[in-house]
Every structure is written in C-alpha cells, then in structure tokens.
Amino acid sequence: MAKGDPGVTTRSRRAAPRSKRAASAATGEPELVQLLTPEGERIESAFGPDGTEYRVDFTDEEYRGLYRDLVLVRKLDAEATALQRQGELGLWASLLGQEAAQVGSGRALRSQDMAFPTYREHGVLYCRGIDPIMPLGLFRGVDQGGWDPNEFKFNMYTIVIGAQTLHATGYAMGVHMDGRTGTEDGEAVIAYFGDGATSQGDVNEAFVWASVFNAPLVFFCQNNQYAISEPLERQTRVPLYQRAGGFGFPGVRVDGNDVLASYAVTRHALDNARLGQGPSLIEAYTYRMGAHTTSDDPTRYRIASEVEAWQAKDPIARMKAFLVNQQIADESFFTEVDEQARTESVHLRERVLNMPNPQPVTMFDHVYPHGSPELDEQRAQFTKYMESFEGSAH
Amino acid sequence: MATETLTLGKALNTGLRKALENDPKVVIMGEDVGKLGGVFRITDGLQKDFGDQRVIDTPLAESGIIGTAVGLAIRGFRPVCEIQFDGFVYPAYDQIVSQVAKMHYRSQGKVTIPMVIRIPYGGGIGAVEHHSESPEAYFAHTAGLKVVTCANPQDAYVMIQQAIASDDPIVFLEPKRRYWEKGPVELDAPLDAAYPLHSSRVARAGTDATVLAYGPMVRTALDAATAAAEDGRELEVIDLRTLSPLDLTAAYESVKRTGRCVVVHEAPGNLGLGSEIAARITEECFYSLESPVLRVTGFDTPYPASRVEEEYLPDLDRVLDAVDRTFGW
C-alpha cells in the first residue's frame, strides 16, 4: 500500500475489517486493490504495493457489458451444476463466486493475448468468445474439450494442478523469441491457477523461468481460499502475492470479487508484459462459494458464517448496486439481462442433452499426428470386432 | 557422397547442427547445453554458432525444461530438450506423461507437440547412482509418445534429424557408453532413406538364431555374433531402433527362419521391453519356434554400484549362454 496517500489508506482501513475473518490468520491482512466496494461504492483509484495506481474509465455501455458478463457466466455455471446433479455431466467445477476475477481478467485480455486456464475458467473461456458448451463435453465425457486453442487463444483446460503455468511460460518465451514484445500491440500471456497450485513445484519452476527469461507473462492466481478441503494456511504462511518478490517480479493482491479492480490490475500487468517488462503475479483474493467440484461437500470443511461473510461481498450484487446508484442501468436492463441469461442457459441445457456420444472407434483418433502402425492395427481389429456384432452400425 | 568417420556423440552433434540450420524454429534447451556444450559435449559449439535464443541454457529444473518446451511447441517452435542423465528425468515425468504425450489427443488433433527429449541412458561408464538407468519402458508404455534409440554413428546422425522433423513427441535415448565409438557417417544421407525413423534394421544377417537388441546392447549382440560365428553358429542380430512403436517385421521374418530368439536389454527384466517383445513373437511365430523366447536383461535391482556393473549388465557371455540354452531345449 502507498501509505503516504491518505485516501488510499482510508480505503484500506475500511476494507480490512470486513475481510478479516475470511483472511486466514496465517496469511495476514489482505491489502486489496479495490475499485468497487461490496456496497457498490466506486473508488476512483487504488494503489498496489509498489505504488502503482490503478483506475478504470469505462463508458456506461461497458459497465453494463461487464454486468451482463457476470450474470451470464454465473447462470451458465449454475446450469452446468444442475446438469451434473441430474446426472447429465460426470463432474462440474463451478466458478460460483469467482465471476469477477474471471470476467475482469478475461476482458482485460487483448485479442492477440494467449490464456492458459485450469479447469474452472469458464468465465474466461466465455470472454474469449468460445461457445460455452465447449467445456461441457469434457465434463459429460463425450469429448476432451472441443475448442481450438490457437484459434481462440485459449489453451485446453489443464487438470493436473499447476502444469499449465510452465506451458504458459514456454509460450511466453516463444512470444519474446518471435519478437512480439516491446510494443503497444505486442502479445502477452496469462496463466491461471489457484491457491493450492502455488505449492506445486511446477508453479515455482514457472516463476523461476518467467523471471530469468523476462517472459511476457501474467500469473493470475485465483485465491479462492480452499484447495478442495485444504484451507489457505495449509499452502502458505505468507500472502501469496508477496511470493513474487522472491522471484524478482512484482506481485499485487486484488479484490477478486471486484470486476473493475480485477480488470484494471490485469490490464496493467498485461500491458507491462507486452511492452517487454516481464512477468508479474496477481493474487485475486476471492472465495469459492460452491464446492471444489460437484464431488465434494464443503459443509464438511468450512463454516456457514464464513460463507455468509463472503456472500456479502458478492461480485454481482455490488456491480448491480453501483449501476443502480449511478443510474447507469434501470430495472428494464436487469430484467433483460436476466431474461437473456435464462434463455442462454435453457439453450445450453438443450444442446448438452443432445450432445451425441462419440463413435467408439474415434478413441483411436489423434493419438499421433501421423498415426502408428501398432495403433492402426488395433483400430482395424477393434473395428472388425465391433462389426462382428449382429446389427452393429459400427 | 561425403562420408566421414565420427563418434556417435559427434554424429549427434552434427545432426543437431544440421537441424538448427534447416529450420529456424528448432531450439535446443537444457542444463549446461550452451557454453559447456552439455556434460557429454553433444551440443558443443552450437550456442556459439546459433546464439543463446536457439541453444538455451535453462535453470536447473527438469519439469521446467519439459513444461516450457510444451509451451514453445504450442507457440510453433520445435524444442529439443536435453535431460542430463537418465535418472534425472523423473522430476519431468509428469510433464512428459500427462502433458507432452496427451496434448495432441486432448486437443483432438488441433495441437501438435513436435518435441524431442534427448536422454543419455544406460550404464557401463562407471558413474555414480542415478546416472546409469534405462527408463525406456516407462515411456514406451505411454500412448502418445514415441521412443527411439540409436546404436551407431550413422543412425545417430540421421535419427536425431528425423526425430526433430517428426510432429510426434519423441523420447530420444542416447546410449551414453557408445558416445565415443566411431563409425562411418554419410553426411548427405536423405532423412527418409533406407531406414525411416520407425523401423528396425538387420545389423548382421544369420541363419541359426535371432538376437534382438537396441541402443547400447546392439554392439554387445554383434560381438556375441562374431564369437558365435567362430564356433560355427550364425546369429542374426536385429537392431530394433524404435521401441515405441515397435517394428518387429524383420524380427518375425527372422524368427520364422531361425526358430530361436533371444532379446537383450540393459533395463531390468520385470515388465521390461523384452517381456512385450517375447509375447508378440510368441503370438506371431508360435509354430516356428523351436524353443521359448529368452531374455537377457539387467537384474530386478536398482542399478548397482559401478564396481559391480559389469556383472549387472548383459555381456557377450550372457548372450551366448542364452543362445546355447535356446539350442538345448
């Protein structure tokens, strides 16, 4: 925090008590970059720990657009959760509560920037212009995620924790080697991961690599406080954003439930990266309101009062309060957004239910770009075997 | 045709140089590959001539070498990673098995990972622990990877270029105890010449029994064949070259003629490549076999202290002993 600035200090004092309970004792007080309070009050600008000033200047149209994004990704996520509960998906990793971190960072990306997600970045995926049905095939078990990473500049979901941070680092090294940094229209890369991933060797190796190669990369950690059931104090004894300093690049903690601050901080870090100023770490301080995935039961490991405290910081409620207070949007707008979200989720549901199972023989596809004699033989034998069944269409 | 006599190590170096010259997207990366030229000097002089953006000295972290190479490959580069020694590849195992091998499949063909992972492997050089292992079965068991190994300078020179040119992720195993062995190398050899990457090769023709070997054991098998010939027994030696996919075409043809087969490798026998090869040959050549397929392998121990490695490693005597047993059935 820029302690010399009375305005910012005031903000900090105001934010601290509200966050105190959720912030684990082990990690100390959060020093959040915040541009929109939980009550929907707009903060003109905020400062990062290195004195960087963050501010945003959106048109009313853009504010409404961000709100729309938040509502849509929450609704689509809720639909996916419901589909899992009805047995239509094998699993779902909900983003509930993390919409602002994902939409804020996702909208901060320029078209040329590349993103490397985990398996929970449905909001970023949406911002990249990818059909929201795409990840559902993976969770339904009919494919392994269907989008083209190169076309949408959004890599495949990565389930092994932290592995994608190295891929992002290598990709960013490639951007640099291709001479695509150092200008306003340069390319930047963003790597998403969670608080649990910060314990992984790969993430720490990615920090080392990105630093020594000055990779144009933003490490975007959504600290949602839990790695399945393990609370933050099982991962770290220092605030995560402070780790960056030890690796030689800046780190900042942003209010991850504040879409405006998430946008401002990410855009700034991406621009620095594209200009050739190297990597940085953003810790988006947020909370996973749902389960880690539909397979776990969060009531076993966290208390209701904690969840309620975070409910009061809801990213959508505060954006709505802001839009209402500033008369940027009226009731008809909110109704229209809700209606759109409902329509899109119904549409999504219908399409998911109609996703065809793959032909079994397709399991042999794309193991090797140019095939393998052994596999070709297995495919032939399998096809013959399937055809041996009477009435088989295969 | 320019033919030179080179060591296997120098042949690899020459092949790498040619790959760097031919394709600006080829990058070499690893620990000490730059100024030092690698601990075995396989990348000697390459950074000097191609710069530190083509021949990249990396931090000391194997998972990082492979993981960042994945990102470079997605970006359109063709990374050639050096893992310093066989026993150091395990920190990178997750990246190789879960990421490198599966990205093409997971992306349903939209992403290719054209990378090569070079690993000096095997024993016989008197090294300390973790420096003499034969991890080929771990990788050959993983769908999506290809695993190859060279046994002579000509193959080293050609195969490293073929591997780099391939769109498959390839684990390229270098028989480190053979780095200093010399042989003729035809420098103008076309890459798709007599032996495409995924094919075995008859290293010595024979009529009485078939010996299958790869990498460092090809030399041992050839020496055994020479010794056997003095006793009037003609062994056919087949260099498998590619361990995944296995090309057993020549092996089947050979065993059907000879009726006898011995498989040789340094790695422990339990669930090693020899098990798979013996099973396939039994399936394919059952009615031609005069005796069971026998294996001559390392023992099912961790690689032992180097003062006893000569007893651990299959040698000429153990190969000949196995050949004798196939005749005594």
PDB file of C-alpha atoms in Angstrom, chain A residues 206-363:
ATOM      1  CA  ALA A 206       7.423 -21.361 -13.839  1.00  0.00           C
ATOM      2  CA  PHE A 207       8.149 -18.371 -11.587  1.00  0.00           C
ATOM      3  CA  VAL A 208      11.892 -19.002 -11.925  1.00  0.00           C
ATOM      4  CA  TRP A 209      11.746 -19.463 -15.687  1.00  0.00           C
ATOM      5  CA  ALA A 210       9.498 -16.499 -16.364  1.00  0.00           C
ATOM      6  CA  SER A 211      11.696 -14.288 -14.263  1.00  0.00           C
ATOM      7  CA  VAL A 212      15.082 -15.223 -15.703  1.00  0.00           C
ATOM      8  CA  PHE A 213      13.791 -15.154 -19.283  1.00  0.00           C
ATOM      9  CA  ASN A 214      11.749 -11.987 -18.708  1.00  0.00           C
ATOM     10  CA  ALA A 215       8.745 -13.710 -20.202  1.00  0.00           C
ATOM     11  CA  PRO A 216       5.742 -11.568 -21.155  1.00  0.00           C
ATOM     12  CA  LEU A 217       3.505 -13.377 -18.723  1.00  0.00           C
ATOM     13  CA  VAL A 218       0.913 -12.623 -16.078  1.00  0.00           C
ATOM     14  CA  PHE A 219       0.481 -15.243 -13.380  1.00  0.00           C
ATOM     15  CA  PHE A 220      -3.140 -14.931 -12.307  1.00  0.00           C
ATOM     16  CA  CYS A 221      -3.791 -16.782  -9.066  1.00  0.00           C
ATOM     17  CA  GLN A 222      -7.412 -17.002  -8.001  1.00  0.00           C
ATOM     18  CA  ASN A 223      -7.041 -17.460  -4.292  1.00  0.00           C
ATOM     19  CA  ASN A 224     -10.441 -18.904  -3.516  1.00  0.00           C
ATOM     20  CA  GLN A 225      -9.241 -19.887  -0.033  1.00  0.00           C
ATOM     21  CA  TYR A 226      -9.512 -23.650  -0.417  1.00  0.00           C
ATOM     22  CA  ALA A 227      -7.778 -26.441  -2.324  1.00  0.00           C
ATOM     23  CA  ILE A 228     -10.673 -28.890  -2.150  1.00  0.00           C
ATOM     24  CA  SER A 229     -10.830 -29.042   1.663  1.00  0.00           C
ATOM     25  CA  GLU A 230      -7.402 -27.678   2.493  1.00  0.00           C
ATOM     26  CA  PRO A 231      -7.526 -24.075   3.688  1.00  0.00           C
ATOM     27  CA  LEU A 232      -5.006 -21.480   2.635  1.00  0.00           C
ATOM     28  CA  GLU A 233      -2.889 -21.929   5.757  1.00  0.00           C
ATOM     29  CA  ARG A 234      -2.071 -25.436   4.510  1.00  0.00           C
ATOM     30  CA  GLN A 235      -0.442 -23.869   1.432  1.00  0.00           C
ATOM     31  CA  THR A 236       1.355 -20.816   2.716  1.00  0.00           C
ATOM     32  CA  ARG A 237       2.407 -18.709   5.662  1.00  0.00           C
ATOM     33  CA  VAL A 238       2.864 -15.553   3.653  1.00  0.00           C
ATOM     34  CA  PRO A 239       0.357 -13.733   1.457  1.00  0.00           C
ATOM     35  CA  LEU A 240       0.672 -15.337  -1.952  1.00  0.00           C
ATOM     36  CA  TYR A 241       1.209 -12.135  -3.907  1.00  0.00           C
ATOM     37  CA  GLN A 242       4.294 -11.443  -1.788  1.00  0.00           C
ATOM     38  CA  ARG A 243       5.980 -14.534  -3.187  1.00  0.00           C
ATOM     39  CA  ALA A 244       6.605 -12.693  -6.449  1.00  0.00           C
ATOM     40  CA  GLY A 245       9.249 -10.527  -4.796  1.00  0.00           C
ATOM     41  CA  GLY A 246      11.409 -13.530  -4.055  1.00  0.00           C
ATOM     42  CA  PHE A 247      11.378 -14.475  -7.715  1.00  0.00           C
ATOM     43  CA  GLY A 248      12.183 -10.981  -8.854  1.00  0.00           C
ATOM     44  CA  PHE A 249       8.943  -9.627 -10.250  1.00  0.00           C
ATOM     45  CA  PRO A 250       6.050  -7.585  -8.884  1.00  0.00           C
ATOM     46  CA  GLY A 251       3.072  -9.060  -7.116  1.00  0.00           C
ATOM     47  CA  VAL A 252      -0.246  -7.476  -6.275  1.00  0.00           C
ATOM     48  CA  ARG A 253      -3.358  -8.592  -4.453  1.00  0.00           C
ATOM     49  CA  VAL A 254      -6.617  -7.501  -5.965  1.00  0.00           C
ATOM     50  CA  ASP A 255     -10.147  -7.819  -4.681  1.00  0.00           C
ATOM     51  CA  GLY A 256     -11.177 -10.764  -6.807  1.00  0.00           C
ATOM     52  CA  ASN A 257     -14.846 -10.037  -6.235  1.00  0.00           C
ATOM     53  CA  ASP A 258     -14.432  -6.616  -7.795  1.00  0.00           C
ATOM     54  CA  VAL A 259     -14.653  -6.854 -11.558  1.00  0.00           C
ATOM     55  CA  LEU A 260     -13.343  -3.326 -12.081  1.00  0.00           C
ATOM     56  CA  ALA A 261     -10.210  -3.800  -9.996  1.00  0.00           C
ATOM     57  CA  SER A 262      -9.639  -7.263 -11.486  1.00  0.00           C
ATOM     58  CA  TYR A 263      -9.789  -5.670 -14.913  1.00  0.00           C
ATOM     59  CA  ALA A 264      -7.534  -2.741 -14.028  1.00  0.00           C
ATOM     60  CA  VAL A 265      -4.845  -4.797 -12.387  1.00  0.00           C
ATOM     61  CA  THR A 266      -4.807  -7.428 -15.125  1.00  0.00           C
ATOM     62  CA  ARG A 267      -4.784  -4.898 -17.960  1.00  0.00           C
ATOM     63  CA  HIS A 268      -1.882  -3.088 -16.374  1.00  0.00           C
ATOM     64  CA  ALA A 269       0.104  -6.300 -15.877  1.00  0.00           C
ATOM     65  CA  LEU A 270      -0.614  -7.494 -19.432  1.00  0.00           C
ATOM     66  CA  ASP A 271       0.432  -4.163 -20.879  1.00  0.00           C
ATOM     67  CA  ASN A 272       3.661  -4.269 -18.917  1.00  0.00           C
ATOM     68  CA  ALA A 273       4.295  -7.765 -20.217  1.00  0.00           C
ATOM     69  CA  ARG A 274       3.591  -6.862 -23.834  1.00  0.00           C
ATOM     70  CA  LEU A 275       5.895  -3.886 -23.547  1.00  0.00           C
ATOM     71  CA  GLY A 276       8.719  -6.190 -22.540  1.00  0.00           C
ATOM     72  CA  GLN A 277       8.760  -5.510 -18.830  1.00  0.00           C
ATOM     73  CA  GLY A 278       8.465  -9.148 -17.870  1.00  0.00           C
ATOM     74  CA  PRO A 279       6.210 -11.220 -15.665  1.00  0.00           C
ATOM     75  CA  SER A 280       4.081 -10.346 -12.684  1.00  0.00           C
ATOM     76  CA  LEU A 281       1.841 -12.125 -10.229  1.00  0.00           C
ATOM     77  CA  ILE A 282      -1.732 -11.167  -9.474  1.00  0.00           C
ATOM     78  CA  GLU A 283      -3.437 -12.725  -6.499  1.00  0.00           C
ATOM     79  CA  ALA A 284      -7.164 -12.313  -6.957  1.00  0.00           C
ATOM     80  CA  TYR A 285      -8.474 -12.590  -3.430  1.00  0.00           C
ATOM     81  CA  THR A 286     -11.826 -14.298  -3.715  1.00  0.00           C
ATOM     82  CA  TYR A 287     -13.912 -17.145  -2.435  1.00  0.00           C
ATOM     83  CA  ARG A 288     -15.303 -20.290  -3.948  1.00  0.00           C
ATOM     84  CA  MET A 289     -18.962 -20.187  -2.931  1.00  0.00           C
ATOM     85  CA  GLY A 290     -19.665 -23.715  -4.094  1.00  0.00           C
ATOM     86  CA  ALA A 291     -17.867 -26.992  -3.848  1.00  0.00           C
ATOM     87  CA  HIS A 292     -14.442 -27.590  -5.381  1.00  0.00           C
ATOM     88  CA  THR A 293     -16.252 -29.853  -7.780  1.00  0.00           C
ATOM     89  CA  THR A 294     -19.632 -31.477  -7.601  1.00  0.00           C
ATOM     90  CA  SER A 295     -17.907 -34.434  -5.957  1.00  0.00           C
ATOM     91  CA  ASP A 296     -17.136 -32.796  -2.639  1.00  0.00           C
ATOM     92  CA  ASP A 297     -19.158 -31.473   0.291  1.00  0.00           C
ATOM     93  CA  PRO A 298     -17.898 -28.103   1.519  1.00  0.00           C
ATOM     94  CA  THR A 299     -20.033 -28.233   4.678  1.00  0.00           C
ATOM     95  CA  ARG A 300     -17.505 -30.743   5.986  1.00  0.00           C
ATOM     96  CA  TYR A 301     -14.639 -28.287   5.958  1.00  0.00           C
ATOM     97  CA  ARG A 302     -15.952 -24.744   6.260  1.00  0.00           C
ATOM     98  CA  ILE A 303     -18.429 -22.963   8.467  1.00  0.00           C
ATOM     99  CA  ALA A 304     -21.625 -21.269   7.416  1.00  0.00           C
ATOM    100  CA  SER A 305     -20.699 -17.890   8.893  1.00  0.00           C
ATOM    101  CA  GLU A 306     -17.623 -17.736   6.690  1.00  0.00           C
ATOM    102  CA  VAL A 307     -19.674 -18.401   3.603  1.00  0.00           C
ATOM    103  CA  GLU A 308     -22.192 -15.763   4.692  1.00  0.00           C
ATOM    104  CA  ALA A 309     -19.438 -13.215   5.198  1.00  0.00           C
ATOM    105  CA  TRP A 310     -18.319 -13.749   1.643  1.00  0.00           C
ATOM    106  CA  GLN A 311     -21.879 -13.677   0.379  1.00  0.00           C
ATOM    107  CA  ALA A 312     -21.937 -10.062   1.499  1.00  0.00           C
ATOM    108  CA  LYS A 313     -19.102  -9.382  -0.938  1.00  0.00           C
ATOM    109  CA  ASP A 314     -20.841 -10.866  -3.911  1.00  0.00           C
ATOM    110  CA  PRO A 315     -19.390  -9.589  -7.188  1.00  0.00           C
ATOM    111  CA  ILE A 316     -22.712  -9.288  -8.989  1.00  0.00           C
ATOM    112  CA  ALA A 317     -24.658  -7.637  -6.159  1.00  0.00           C
ATOM    113  CA  ARG A 318     -22.052  -4.906  -5.790  1.00  0.00           C
ATOM    114  CA  MET A 319     -21.952  -4.233  -9.521  1.00  0.00           C
ATOM    115  CA  LYS A 320     -25.727  -4.029  -9.584  1.00  0.00           C
ATOM    116  CA  ALA A 321     -25.772  -1.612  -6.642  1.00  0.00           C
ATOM    117  CA  PHE A 322     -23.231   0.540  -8.454  1.00  0.00           C
ATOM    118  CA  LEU A 323     -25.203   0.561 -11.691  1.00  0.00           C
ATOM    119  CA  VAL A 324     -28.406   1.451  -9.828  1.00  0.00           C
ATOM    120  CA  ASN A 325     -26.831   4.126  -7.662  1.00  0.00           C
ATOM    121  CA  GLN A 326     -25.159   5.766 -10.633  1.00  0.00           C
ATOM    122  CA  GLN A 327     -28.283   5.380 -12.732  1.00  0.00           C
ATOM    123  CA  ILE A 328     -26.276   3.578 -15.362  1.00  0.00           C
ATOM    124  CA  ALA A 329     -28.921   0.912 -15.674  1.00  0.00           C
ATOM    125  CA  ASP A 330     -32.571   0.642 -14.794  1.00  0.00           C
ATOM    126  CA  GLU A 331     -34.854  -2.201 -13.884  1.00  0.00           C
ATOM    127  CA  SER A 332     -35.684  -2.989 -17.503  1.00  0.00           C
ATOM    128  CA  PHE A 333     -31.982  -3.582 -18.186  1.00  0.00           C
ATOM    129  CA  PHE A 334     -31.660  -6.007 -15.296  1.00  0.00           C
ATOM    130  CA  THR A 335     -34.797  -7.821 -16.383  1.00  0.00           C
ATOM    131  CA  GLU A 336     -33.489  -8.047 -19.908  1.00  0.00           C
ATOM    132  CA  VAL A 337     -30.127  -9.441 -18.747  1.00  0.00           C
ATOM    133  CA  ASP A 338     -31.843 -11.996 -16.540  1.00  0.00           C
ATOM    134  CA  GLU A 339     -34.036 -12.989 -19.450  1.00  0.00           C
ATOM    135  CA  GLN A 340     -31.031 -13.385 -21.744  1.00  0.00           C
ATOM    136  CA  ALA A 341     -29.244 -15.473 -19.125  1.00  0.00           C
ATOM    137  CA  ARG A 342     -32.295 -17.685 -18.733  1.00  0.00           C
ATOM    138  CA  THR A 343     -32.668 -18.122 -22.489  1.00  0.00           C
ATOM    139  CA  GLU A 344     -28.995 -18.937 -22.978  1.00  0.00           C
ATOM    140  CA  SER A 345     -28.979 -21.437 -20.133  1.00  0.00           C
ATOM    141  CA  VAL A 346     -32.076 -23.190 -21.460  1.00  0.00           C
ATOM    142  CA  HIS A 347     -30.435 -23.288 -24.853  1.00  0.00           C
ATOM    143  CA  LEU A 348     -27.264 -24.664 -23.312  1.00  0.00           C
ATOM    144  CA  ARG A 349     -29.232 -27.364 -21.500  1.00  0.00           C
ATOM    145  CA  GLU A 350     -30.961 -28.477 -24.699  1.00  0.00           C
ATOM    146  CA  ARG A 351     -27.708 -28.658 -26.567  1.00  0.00           C
ATOM    147  CA  VAL A 352     -25.964 -30.603 -23.813  1.00  0.00           C
ATOM    148  CA  LEU A 353     -28.749 -33.162 -23.716  1.00  0.00           C
ATOM    149  CA  ASN A 354     -28.386 -33.568 -27.467  1.00  0.00           C
ATOM    150  CA  MET A 355     -24.622 -33.975 -27.483  1.00  0.00           C
ATOM    151  CA  PRO A 356     -24.044 -37.274 -29.238  1.00  0.00           C
ATOM    152  CA  ASN A 357     -21.819 -39.926 -27.778  1.00  0.00           C
ATOM    153  CA  PRO A 358     -18.688 -40.362 -29.846  1.00  0.00           C
ATOM    154  CA  GLN A 359     -18.319 -43.396 -32.058  1.00  0.00           C
ATOM    155  CA  PRO A 360     -16.158 -45.846 -30.068  1.00  0.00           C
ATOM    156  CA  VAL A 361     -13.624 -46.140 -32.872  1.00  0.00           C
ATOM    157  CA  THR A 362     -12.801 -42.444 -32.517  1.00  0.00           C
ATOM    158  CA  MET A 363     -10.875 -43.304 -29.359  1.00  0.00           C
TER     159      MET A 363
END
